[in-house]
Structures are given as C-alpha cells and as structure tokens.
Coordinates of C-alpha atoms and ligand atoms in Angstrom, one line a residue:
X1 CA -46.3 -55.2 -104.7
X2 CA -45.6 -55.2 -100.5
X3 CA -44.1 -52.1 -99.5
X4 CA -40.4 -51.7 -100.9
X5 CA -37.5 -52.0 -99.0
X6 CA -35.9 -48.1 -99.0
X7 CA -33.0 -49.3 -101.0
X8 CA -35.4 -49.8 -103.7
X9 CA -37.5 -46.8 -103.1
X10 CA -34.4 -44.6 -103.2
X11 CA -33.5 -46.0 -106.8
X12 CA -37.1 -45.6 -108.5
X13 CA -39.3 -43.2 -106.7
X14 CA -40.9 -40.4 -108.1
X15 CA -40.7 -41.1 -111.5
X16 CA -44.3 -41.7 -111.6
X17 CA -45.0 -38.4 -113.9
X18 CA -41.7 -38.5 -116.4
X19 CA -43.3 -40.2 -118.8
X20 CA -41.3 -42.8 -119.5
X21 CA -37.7 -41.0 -119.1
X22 CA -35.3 -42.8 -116.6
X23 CA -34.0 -39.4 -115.3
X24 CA -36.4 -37.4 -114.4
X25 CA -37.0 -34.1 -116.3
X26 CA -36.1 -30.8 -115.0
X27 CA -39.2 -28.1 -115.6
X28 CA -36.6 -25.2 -115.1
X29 CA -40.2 -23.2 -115.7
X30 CA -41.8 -20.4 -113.1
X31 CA -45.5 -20.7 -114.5
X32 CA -47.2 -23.0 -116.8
X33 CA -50.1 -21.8 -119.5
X34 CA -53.6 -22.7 -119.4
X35 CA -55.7 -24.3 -122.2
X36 CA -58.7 -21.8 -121.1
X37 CA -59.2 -19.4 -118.5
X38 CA -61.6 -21.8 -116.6
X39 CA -59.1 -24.2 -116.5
X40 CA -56.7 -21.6 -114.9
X41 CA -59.6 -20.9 -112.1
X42 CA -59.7 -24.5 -111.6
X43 CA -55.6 -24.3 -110.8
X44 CA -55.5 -21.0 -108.9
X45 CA -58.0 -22.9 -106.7
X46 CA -56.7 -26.0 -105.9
X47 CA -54.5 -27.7 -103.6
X48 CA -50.9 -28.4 -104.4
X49 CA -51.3 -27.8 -108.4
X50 CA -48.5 -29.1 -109.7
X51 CA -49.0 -26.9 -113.2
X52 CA -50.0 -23.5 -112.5
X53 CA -47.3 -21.6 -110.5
X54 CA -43.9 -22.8 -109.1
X55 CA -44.5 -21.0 -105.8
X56 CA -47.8 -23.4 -105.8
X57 CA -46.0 -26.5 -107.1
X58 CA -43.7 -27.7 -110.0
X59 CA -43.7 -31.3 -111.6
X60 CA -39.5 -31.8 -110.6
X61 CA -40.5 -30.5 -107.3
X62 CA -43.1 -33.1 -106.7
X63 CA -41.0 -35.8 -107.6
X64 CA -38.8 -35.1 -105.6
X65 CA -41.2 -34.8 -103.0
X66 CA -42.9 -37.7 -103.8
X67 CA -39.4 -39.7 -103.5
X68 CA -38.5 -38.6 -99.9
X69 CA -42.8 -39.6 -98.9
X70 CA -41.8 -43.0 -100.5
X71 CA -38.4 -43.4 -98.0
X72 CA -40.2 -41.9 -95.4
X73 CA -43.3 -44.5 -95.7
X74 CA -45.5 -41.0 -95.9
X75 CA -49.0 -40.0 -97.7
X76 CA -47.0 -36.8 -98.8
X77 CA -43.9 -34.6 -98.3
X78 CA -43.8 -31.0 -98.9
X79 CA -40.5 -29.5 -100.1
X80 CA -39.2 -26.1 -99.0
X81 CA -36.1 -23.6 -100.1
X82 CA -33.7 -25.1 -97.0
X83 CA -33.9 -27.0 -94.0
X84 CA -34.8 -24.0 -92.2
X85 CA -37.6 -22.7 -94.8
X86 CA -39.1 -25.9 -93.3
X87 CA -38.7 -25.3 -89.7
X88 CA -39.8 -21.9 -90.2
X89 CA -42.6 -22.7 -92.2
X90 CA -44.0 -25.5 -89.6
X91 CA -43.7 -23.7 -87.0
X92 CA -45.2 -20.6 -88.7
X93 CA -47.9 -23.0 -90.0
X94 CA -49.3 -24.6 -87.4
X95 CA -48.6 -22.5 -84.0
X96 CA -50.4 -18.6 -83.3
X97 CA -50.3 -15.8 -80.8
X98 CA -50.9 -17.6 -77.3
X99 CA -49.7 -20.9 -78.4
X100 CA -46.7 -23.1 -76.6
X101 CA -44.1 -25.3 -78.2
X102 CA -41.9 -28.0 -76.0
X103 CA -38.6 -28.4 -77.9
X104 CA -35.4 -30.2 -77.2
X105 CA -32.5 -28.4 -76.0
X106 CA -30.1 -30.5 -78.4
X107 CA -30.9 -28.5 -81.6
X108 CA -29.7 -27.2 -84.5
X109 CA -28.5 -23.8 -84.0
X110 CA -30.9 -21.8 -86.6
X111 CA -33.4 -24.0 -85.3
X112 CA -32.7 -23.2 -81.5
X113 CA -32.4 -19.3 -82.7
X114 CA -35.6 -19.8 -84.4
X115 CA -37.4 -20.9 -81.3
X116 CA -35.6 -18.4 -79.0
X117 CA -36.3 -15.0 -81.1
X118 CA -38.4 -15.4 -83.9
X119 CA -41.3 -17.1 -81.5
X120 CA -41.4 -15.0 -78.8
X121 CA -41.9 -12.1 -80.9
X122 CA -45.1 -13.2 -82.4
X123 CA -46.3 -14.3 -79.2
X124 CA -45.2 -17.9 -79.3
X125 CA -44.4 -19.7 -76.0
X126 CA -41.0 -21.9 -76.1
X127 CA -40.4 -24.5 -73.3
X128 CA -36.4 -26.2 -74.0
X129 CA -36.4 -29.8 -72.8
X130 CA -34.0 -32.3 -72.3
X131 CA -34.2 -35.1 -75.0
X132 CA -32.3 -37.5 -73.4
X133 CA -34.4 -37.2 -70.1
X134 CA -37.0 -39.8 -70.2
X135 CA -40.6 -38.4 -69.9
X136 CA -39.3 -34.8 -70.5
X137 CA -41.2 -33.8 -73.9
X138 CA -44.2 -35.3 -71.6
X139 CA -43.6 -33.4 -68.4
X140 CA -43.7 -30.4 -70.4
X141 CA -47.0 -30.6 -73.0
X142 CA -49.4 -28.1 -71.5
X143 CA -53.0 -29.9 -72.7
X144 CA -55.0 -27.0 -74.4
X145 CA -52.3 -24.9 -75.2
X146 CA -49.3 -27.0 -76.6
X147 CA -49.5 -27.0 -80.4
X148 CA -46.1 -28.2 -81.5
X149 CA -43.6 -30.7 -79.7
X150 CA -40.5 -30.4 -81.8
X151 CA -37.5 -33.1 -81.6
X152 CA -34.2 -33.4 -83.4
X153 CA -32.9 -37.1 -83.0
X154 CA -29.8 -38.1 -83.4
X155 CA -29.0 -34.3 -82.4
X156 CA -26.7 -31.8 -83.9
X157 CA -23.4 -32.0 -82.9
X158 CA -23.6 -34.3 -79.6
X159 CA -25.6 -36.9 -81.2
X160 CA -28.0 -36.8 -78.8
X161 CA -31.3 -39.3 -79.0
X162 CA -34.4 -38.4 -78.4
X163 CA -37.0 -41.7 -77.8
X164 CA -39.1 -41.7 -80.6
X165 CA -41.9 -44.1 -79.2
X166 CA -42.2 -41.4 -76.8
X167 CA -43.1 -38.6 -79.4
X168 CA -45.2 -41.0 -81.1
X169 CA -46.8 -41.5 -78.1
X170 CA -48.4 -37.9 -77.2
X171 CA -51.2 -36.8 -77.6
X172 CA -53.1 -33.5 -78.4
X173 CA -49.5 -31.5 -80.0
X174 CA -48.3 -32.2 -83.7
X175 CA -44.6 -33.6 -83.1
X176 CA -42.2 -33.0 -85.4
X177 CA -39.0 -34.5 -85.9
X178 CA -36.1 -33.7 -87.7
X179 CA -34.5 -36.3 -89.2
X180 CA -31.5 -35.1 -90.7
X181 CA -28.9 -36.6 -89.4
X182 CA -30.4 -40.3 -89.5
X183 CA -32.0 -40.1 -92.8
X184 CA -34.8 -42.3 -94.2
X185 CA -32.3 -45.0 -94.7
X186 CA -31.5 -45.5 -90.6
X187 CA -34.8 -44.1 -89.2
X188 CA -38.2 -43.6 -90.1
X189 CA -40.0 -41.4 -87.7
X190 CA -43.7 -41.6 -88.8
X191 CA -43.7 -45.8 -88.0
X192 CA -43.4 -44.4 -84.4
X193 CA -46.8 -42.5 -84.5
X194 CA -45.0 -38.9 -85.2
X195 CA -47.1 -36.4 -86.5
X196 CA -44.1 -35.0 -89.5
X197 CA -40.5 -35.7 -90.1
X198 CA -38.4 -32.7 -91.2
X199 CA -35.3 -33.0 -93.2
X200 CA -32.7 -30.5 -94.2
X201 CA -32.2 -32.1 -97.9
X202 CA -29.2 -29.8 -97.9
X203 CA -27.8 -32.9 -96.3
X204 CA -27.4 -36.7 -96.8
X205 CA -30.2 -36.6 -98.8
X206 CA -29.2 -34.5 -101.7
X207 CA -26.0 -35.3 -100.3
X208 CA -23.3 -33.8 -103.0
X209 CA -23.4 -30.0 -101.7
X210 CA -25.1 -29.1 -104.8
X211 CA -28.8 -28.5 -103.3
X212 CA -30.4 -26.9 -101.0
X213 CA -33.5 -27.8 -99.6
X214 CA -35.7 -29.1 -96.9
X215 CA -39.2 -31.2 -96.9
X216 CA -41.6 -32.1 -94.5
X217 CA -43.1 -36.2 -94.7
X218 CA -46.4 -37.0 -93.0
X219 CA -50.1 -37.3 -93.3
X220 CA -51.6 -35.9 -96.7
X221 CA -53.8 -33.4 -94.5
X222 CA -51.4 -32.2 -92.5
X223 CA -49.1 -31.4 -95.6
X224 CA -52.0 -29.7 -97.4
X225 CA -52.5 -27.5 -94.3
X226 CA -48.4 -26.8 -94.2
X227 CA -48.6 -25.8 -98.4
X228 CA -51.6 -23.5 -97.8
X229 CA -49.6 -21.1 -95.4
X230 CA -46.4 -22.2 -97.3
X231 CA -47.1 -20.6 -100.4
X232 CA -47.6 -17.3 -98.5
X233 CA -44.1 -17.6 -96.7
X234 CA -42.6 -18.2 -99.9
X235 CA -40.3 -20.5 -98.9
X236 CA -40.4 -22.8 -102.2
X237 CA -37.7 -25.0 -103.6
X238 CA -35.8 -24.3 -106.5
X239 CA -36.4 -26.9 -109.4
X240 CA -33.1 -27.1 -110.2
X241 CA -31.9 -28.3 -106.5
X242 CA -35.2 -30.5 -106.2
X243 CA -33.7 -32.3 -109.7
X244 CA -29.9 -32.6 -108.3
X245 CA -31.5 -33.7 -104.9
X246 CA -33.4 -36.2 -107.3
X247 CA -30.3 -38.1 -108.5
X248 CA -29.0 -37.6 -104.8
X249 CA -31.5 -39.5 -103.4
X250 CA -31.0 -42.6 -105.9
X251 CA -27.5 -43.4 -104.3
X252 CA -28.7 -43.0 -101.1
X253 CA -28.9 -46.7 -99.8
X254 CA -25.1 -47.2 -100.7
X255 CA -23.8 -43.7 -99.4
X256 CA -25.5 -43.4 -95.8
X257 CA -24.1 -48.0 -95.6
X258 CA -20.8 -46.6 -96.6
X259 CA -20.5 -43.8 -94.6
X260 CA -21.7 -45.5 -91.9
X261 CA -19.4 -48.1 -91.4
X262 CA -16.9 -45.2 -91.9
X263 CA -17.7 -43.3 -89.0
X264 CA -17.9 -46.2 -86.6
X265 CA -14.2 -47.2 -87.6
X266 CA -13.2 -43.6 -87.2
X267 CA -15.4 -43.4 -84.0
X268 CA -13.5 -46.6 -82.5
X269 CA -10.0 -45.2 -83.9
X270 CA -10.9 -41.6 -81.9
X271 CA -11.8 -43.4 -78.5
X272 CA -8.5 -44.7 -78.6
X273 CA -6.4 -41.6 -79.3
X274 CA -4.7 -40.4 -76.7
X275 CA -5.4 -36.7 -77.6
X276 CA -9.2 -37.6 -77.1
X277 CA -10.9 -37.2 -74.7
X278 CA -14.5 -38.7 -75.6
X279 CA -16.8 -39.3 -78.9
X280 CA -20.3 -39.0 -79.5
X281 CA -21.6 -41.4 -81.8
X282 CA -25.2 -43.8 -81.6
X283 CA -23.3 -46.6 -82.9
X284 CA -20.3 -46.9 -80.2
X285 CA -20.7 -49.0 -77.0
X286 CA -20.2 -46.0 -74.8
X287 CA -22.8 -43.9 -76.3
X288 CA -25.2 -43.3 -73.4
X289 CA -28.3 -44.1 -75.1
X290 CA -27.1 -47.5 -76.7
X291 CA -30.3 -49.5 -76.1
X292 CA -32.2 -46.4 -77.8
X293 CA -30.2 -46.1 -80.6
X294 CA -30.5 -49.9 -81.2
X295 CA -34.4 -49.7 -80.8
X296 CA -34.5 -46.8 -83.5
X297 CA -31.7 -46.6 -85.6
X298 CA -30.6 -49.1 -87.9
X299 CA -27.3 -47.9 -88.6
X300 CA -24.9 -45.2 -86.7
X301 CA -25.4 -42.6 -89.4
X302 CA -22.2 -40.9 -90.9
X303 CA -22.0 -37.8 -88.2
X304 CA -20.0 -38.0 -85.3
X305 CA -18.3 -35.3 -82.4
X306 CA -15.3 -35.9 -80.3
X307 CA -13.9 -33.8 -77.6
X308 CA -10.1 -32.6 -77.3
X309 CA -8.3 -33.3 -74.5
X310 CA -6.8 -29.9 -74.9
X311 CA -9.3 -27.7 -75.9
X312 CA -7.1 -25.3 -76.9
X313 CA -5.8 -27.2 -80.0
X314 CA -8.9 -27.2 -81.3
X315 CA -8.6 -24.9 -84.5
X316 CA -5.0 -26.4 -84.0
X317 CA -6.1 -29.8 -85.4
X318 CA -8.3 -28.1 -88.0
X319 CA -6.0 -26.4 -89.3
X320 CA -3.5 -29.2 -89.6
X321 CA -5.9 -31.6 -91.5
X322 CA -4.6 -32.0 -95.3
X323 CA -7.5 -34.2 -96.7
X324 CA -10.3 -33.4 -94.7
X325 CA -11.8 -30.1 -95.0
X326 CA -13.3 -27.7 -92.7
X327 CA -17.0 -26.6 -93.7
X328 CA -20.0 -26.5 -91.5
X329 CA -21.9 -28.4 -93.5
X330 CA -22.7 -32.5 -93.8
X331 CA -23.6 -35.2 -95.6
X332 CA -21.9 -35.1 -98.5
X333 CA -19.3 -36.7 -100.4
X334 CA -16.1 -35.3 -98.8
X335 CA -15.2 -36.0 -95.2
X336 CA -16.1 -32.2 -93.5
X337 CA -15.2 -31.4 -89.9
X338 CA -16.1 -28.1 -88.0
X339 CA -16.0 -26.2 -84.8
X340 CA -19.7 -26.6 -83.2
X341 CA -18.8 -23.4 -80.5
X342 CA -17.3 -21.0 -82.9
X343 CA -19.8 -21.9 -85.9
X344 CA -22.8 -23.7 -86.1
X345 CA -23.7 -23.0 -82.4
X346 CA -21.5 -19.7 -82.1
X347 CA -25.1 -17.4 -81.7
X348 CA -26.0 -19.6 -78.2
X349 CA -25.7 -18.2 -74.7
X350 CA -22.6 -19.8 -73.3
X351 CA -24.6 -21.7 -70.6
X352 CA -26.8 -22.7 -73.4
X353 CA -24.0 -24.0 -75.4
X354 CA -22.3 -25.5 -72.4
X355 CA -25.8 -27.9 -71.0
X356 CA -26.2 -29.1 -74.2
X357 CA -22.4 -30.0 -74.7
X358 CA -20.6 -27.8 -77.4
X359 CA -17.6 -27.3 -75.6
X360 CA -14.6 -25.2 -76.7
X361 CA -13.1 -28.8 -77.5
X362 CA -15.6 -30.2 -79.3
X363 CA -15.2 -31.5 -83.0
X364 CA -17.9 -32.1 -85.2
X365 CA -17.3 -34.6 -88.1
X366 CA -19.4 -35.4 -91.4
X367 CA -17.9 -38.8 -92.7
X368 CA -18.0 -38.9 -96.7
X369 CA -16.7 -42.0 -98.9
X370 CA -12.9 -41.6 -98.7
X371 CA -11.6 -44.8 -97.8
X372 CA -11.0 -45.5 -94.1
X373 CA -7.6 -45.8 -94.6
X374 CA -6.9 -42.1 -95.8
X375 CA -9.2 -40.7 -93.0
X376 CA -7.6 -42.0 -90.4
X377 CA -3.6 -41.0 -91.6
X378 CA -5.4 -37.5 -92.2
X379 CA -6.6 -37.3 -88.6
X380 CA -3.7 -39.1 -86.8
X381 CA -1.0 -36.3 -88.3
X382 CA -3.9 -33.8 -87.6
X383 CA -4.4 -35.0 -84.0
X384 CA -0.1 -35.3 -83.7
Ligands
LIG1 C1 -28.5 -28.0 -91.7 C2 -29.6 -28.4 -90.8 C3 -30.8 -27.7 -90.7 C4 -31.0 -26.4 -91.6 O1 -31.0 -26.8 -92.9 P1 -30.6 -25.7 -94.1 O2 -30.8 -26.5 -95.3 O3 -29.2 -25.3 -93.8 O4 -31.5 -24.6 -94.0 C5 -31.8 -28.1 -89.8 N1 -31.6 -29.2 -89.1 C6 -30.5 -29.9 -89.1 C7 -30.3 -31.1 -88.2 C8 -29.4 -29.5 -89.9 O5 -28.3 -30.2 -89.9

C-alpha cells in the first residue's frame, strides 16, 4: 500500500513483531538467553539487538519505536528514558571537545540548561539564536566547526516557530528538531530535509501522564550512530512506559484533533478577556508567524500561553482554578496550566527569561479533552 495517512499509522504501527496479538506484549524482561554461546557473540556484537540486553534493545521498546518512525515518516527512531535522555544523548552523541552548536533561544528549560552548563564544560561551543528571525540558524553555522543546529518549533511556552524549510535547508550540521509540542500528527520535521526529530514522549504522545520517555526519528544511520554511544549513557527506556506510550500513541489522531480545536476556542475566549493582556498560540490570527504556522503545521496543537494584564495575579488565578489543575507538565488528558517564570523556566537568567518572553504574567496552558464548555466557566471564575 501508498504510505498511510498518520491517523492510520497511529492505530496499527508497530505491531509488526507481536505475533499476532492486537495489543502488543509487554517483555517486562532485563536480558534474554541464548540458544549457544555463538549466538550470544553474534548479539553482544550487533547493532540494535532487540534480544540480548534491554540497555541494547527490548522487543516492547522497538515497537514502540517503530510506531513513532512510522508517524514520523522515518527509517528508524531510537527511544530514550525522557525527553531529556534524548537531548542529552544527541547532543552527547554527535558533538566533541572543540565542536559548536547554534540553538534557538525559545527552548525548553532543561534543554536551554543543558546547552548552557553541561556543554561548555566538556568543551562544547553554544551560540543562542533567535528562531523567529529569519536567516538566524544560518547567520550563525560556522562551516567546519558547527556540528549540531538544534530547534524547538512550536516553542516552549511562547509558541514560538522556528521555519522548518530553513533547517532543512543547511548544510554541513545535523539539525535537530524537537517536536513536542506539535506532534507527528500536526508536523513532520524530516519531510522538510531535517537531519532528526526529538520528542519528549512524556508528552502528547504517551499522552496520559503514565510514561516517560523520549525518541529520536530520522535516518537509519544516524540512529545507529545515536544507539552506539546511547547504550554507554544509559539512558534507556523502561519497557513498561514504552508499552503504556504504545496504547497512547493509538489514540493519538483523535486526542491532538480534539484538543486542538479546544485550545483555539480557549485561545479566541482569552483574547477577548479583559484580564488579558495577549495569547500565544500558532493557530490565532494575531500569532506573529501566521503564514509559517500555516506552511508547517496542520493544526494549532493543544498548548497555548497568555499574559496577565496584572502580573501580579498570576499564582492568583492558579490558585483560583477548580477544574483545571496546576502541573508543569502537558499533553495529557486533563487540562494543566503552570507558571513558565517560577517553574519550568525558573533556573534562566532574568534577561534570558525576559528576551525570550516568560514574563512574571505569563500562563502556560496544556489543553486536554474536557469539554469546552467546562474550560471556559473554570477559567472565567479563575480570571474573575
Ligand atoms: C518536557 C519537554 C522536554 C523534556 O522531556 P522529559 O520527558 O521531561 O525529560 C523536552 N522538550 C520539550 C519541548 C518538552 O516539553
């Protein structure tokens, strides 16, 4: 058959090796035996064995991985322990002593803190761009010593866009996108010539806040090179979460449509409360990339940020929200809302924090699948 539409391929992917079961089996199992010792040589020395070691590789594991390469139109994906096993791995992976990275300033704050202490200490060059500046990843690539351009599009919380034909378009780095916030379902970063898209699988794609985990989607060369240095960095997913992110991924199609069409109601019911004083999201009018987000992004996505007029009645409003609760993370079924400058970006500089928009009034929402209508009472008595 034609390549599947990802509604499809989130409903019967990687269920290539149950044999025959419709859910896929969990091999809750550390180490598998050999039949003879030459067959365990064999293992010990191949790539990505998927019945030797769980460290190495694990049949649950690999269909789940297999899943998010079929979303993510990929050769292969590479599952890690979390979202930031696979930054950390990556970057580990692929950059040495000497080498530069160009990365957005719109990241993910273990991401950003990544970059900003764990890189310089081995060595490892960090240039922050602007994402939404045009030519800026560009501008920055220094040819012969740039290794890694690393993006994070729509960008966490400000929903940010960086241009992914742009990524696509460099040459001589490996560019790496994360993808988190968009999911398979809204963007798919490798059709734009990108060398990997990242996930945090801790997210929408597990997305029931029973899993984490992160995976890497790309070229089946690039992803053997990543597993080689990633079984020494240890960062391997659990079977268990790889199974629950399994059945997570099946629903996908309808959960990231729902919640979608969610957050743009809720984003056009924030822009006009009085108490606000602007919102972030790709799929409103007033987003300042609108044309990219069209070009890229098939749907808004279920995240959005809005500013308080009064930033002082920011852990005000959080505090006053009945239905909604407040936890940092997203994706998931329940409708989560958080405080971007005293949380997830709390470890920035304050100028940091301030040029990339995380303001002491800034809300950061997760739509789930409530229905609209209980949302939006919720947040009206909140914001009153
Ligand atoms: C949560 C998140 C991460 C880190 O993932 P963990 O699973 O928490 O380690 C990375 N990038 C983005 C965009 C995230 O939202």
């Amino acid at each position: 058959m034609d390549r599947l539409n990802n509604e499809t391929q989130a409903a019967i992917a990687g269920r290539e090796q149950a044999g025959g079961s419709l859910a896929p089996p969990l091999w809750a199992t550390t180490a598998f035996s050999s039949t003879d010792p030459a067959e365990a040589a064999c293992s010990a020395g191949s790539t990505r064995p998927s019945r030797f070691y769980t460290r190495y590789g694990n049949p649950t594991i690999n269909a789940f991985e297999e899943a998010v390469a079929a979303l993510e139109g990929a050769e292969a994906a590479l599952a890690f322990g979390s979202g930031m096993g696979a930054v950390a791995s990556t970057v580990m992976a692929l950059c040495s002593q000497g080498d530069h990275i160009v990365a957005q300033r719109q990241l993910y704050g273990g991401t950003l803190f990544f970059l900003q202490t764990v890189c310089p200490r081995f060595g490892i060059d960090v240039t922050l761009v602007d994402a939404t500046e045009p030519g800026a990843f560009r501008e920055a690539v220094r040819p012969g010593r740039t290794m890694l351009v690393l993006a994070e599009t729509p960008s966490n919380p400000r929903l940010a866009l960086a241009d992914l034909e742009e990524l696509g378009s460099l040459r001589g780095p490996f560019t790496v996108v994360d993808s988190t916030f968009a999911t398979p379902m809204i963007q798919r970063p490798l059709e734009f010539g990108v060398s990997l898209v990242l996930h945090s699988a801790t997210k929408a794609i597990a997305g029931h806040n029973d899993a984490t985990l992160g995976v890497i989607a790309g070229e089946s060369d690039l992803i053997d090179a990543v597993w080689a240095y990633s079984t020494l960095h240890g960062s391997v997913a659990s079977p268990f979460d790889s199974w629950n992110a399994l059945r997570g991924i099946r629903t996908l199609g309808v959960r990231v449509e729902r919640s979608s069409r969610t957050a743009l109601a809720l984003a056009r019911f924030l822009e006009a409360h009085p108490a606000v004083a602007s919102v972030s999201y790709p799929g409103l009018d007033s987003h300042p990339q609108r044309g990219l987000a069209a070009r890229q992004m098939s749907a808004g996505g279920g995240m959005l940020s809005f500013e308080l007029r009064d930033a002082d009645r920011a852990h005000g409003v959080l505090e006053a929200l009945q239905l909604v609760r407040v936890a940092t993370s997203l994706g998931g079924p329940d409708t989560l809302m958080c405080h971007p400058a005293s949380t997830t970006h709390a470890g920035l500089a304050a100028d940091l924090q301030q040029s990339i928009g995380v303001t002491a009034g800034l809300l950061r929402v997760s739509v789930g699948l409530e229905h609209l209508d209980d949302l939006v009472l919720d947040l009206q008595t909140a914001l009153a």
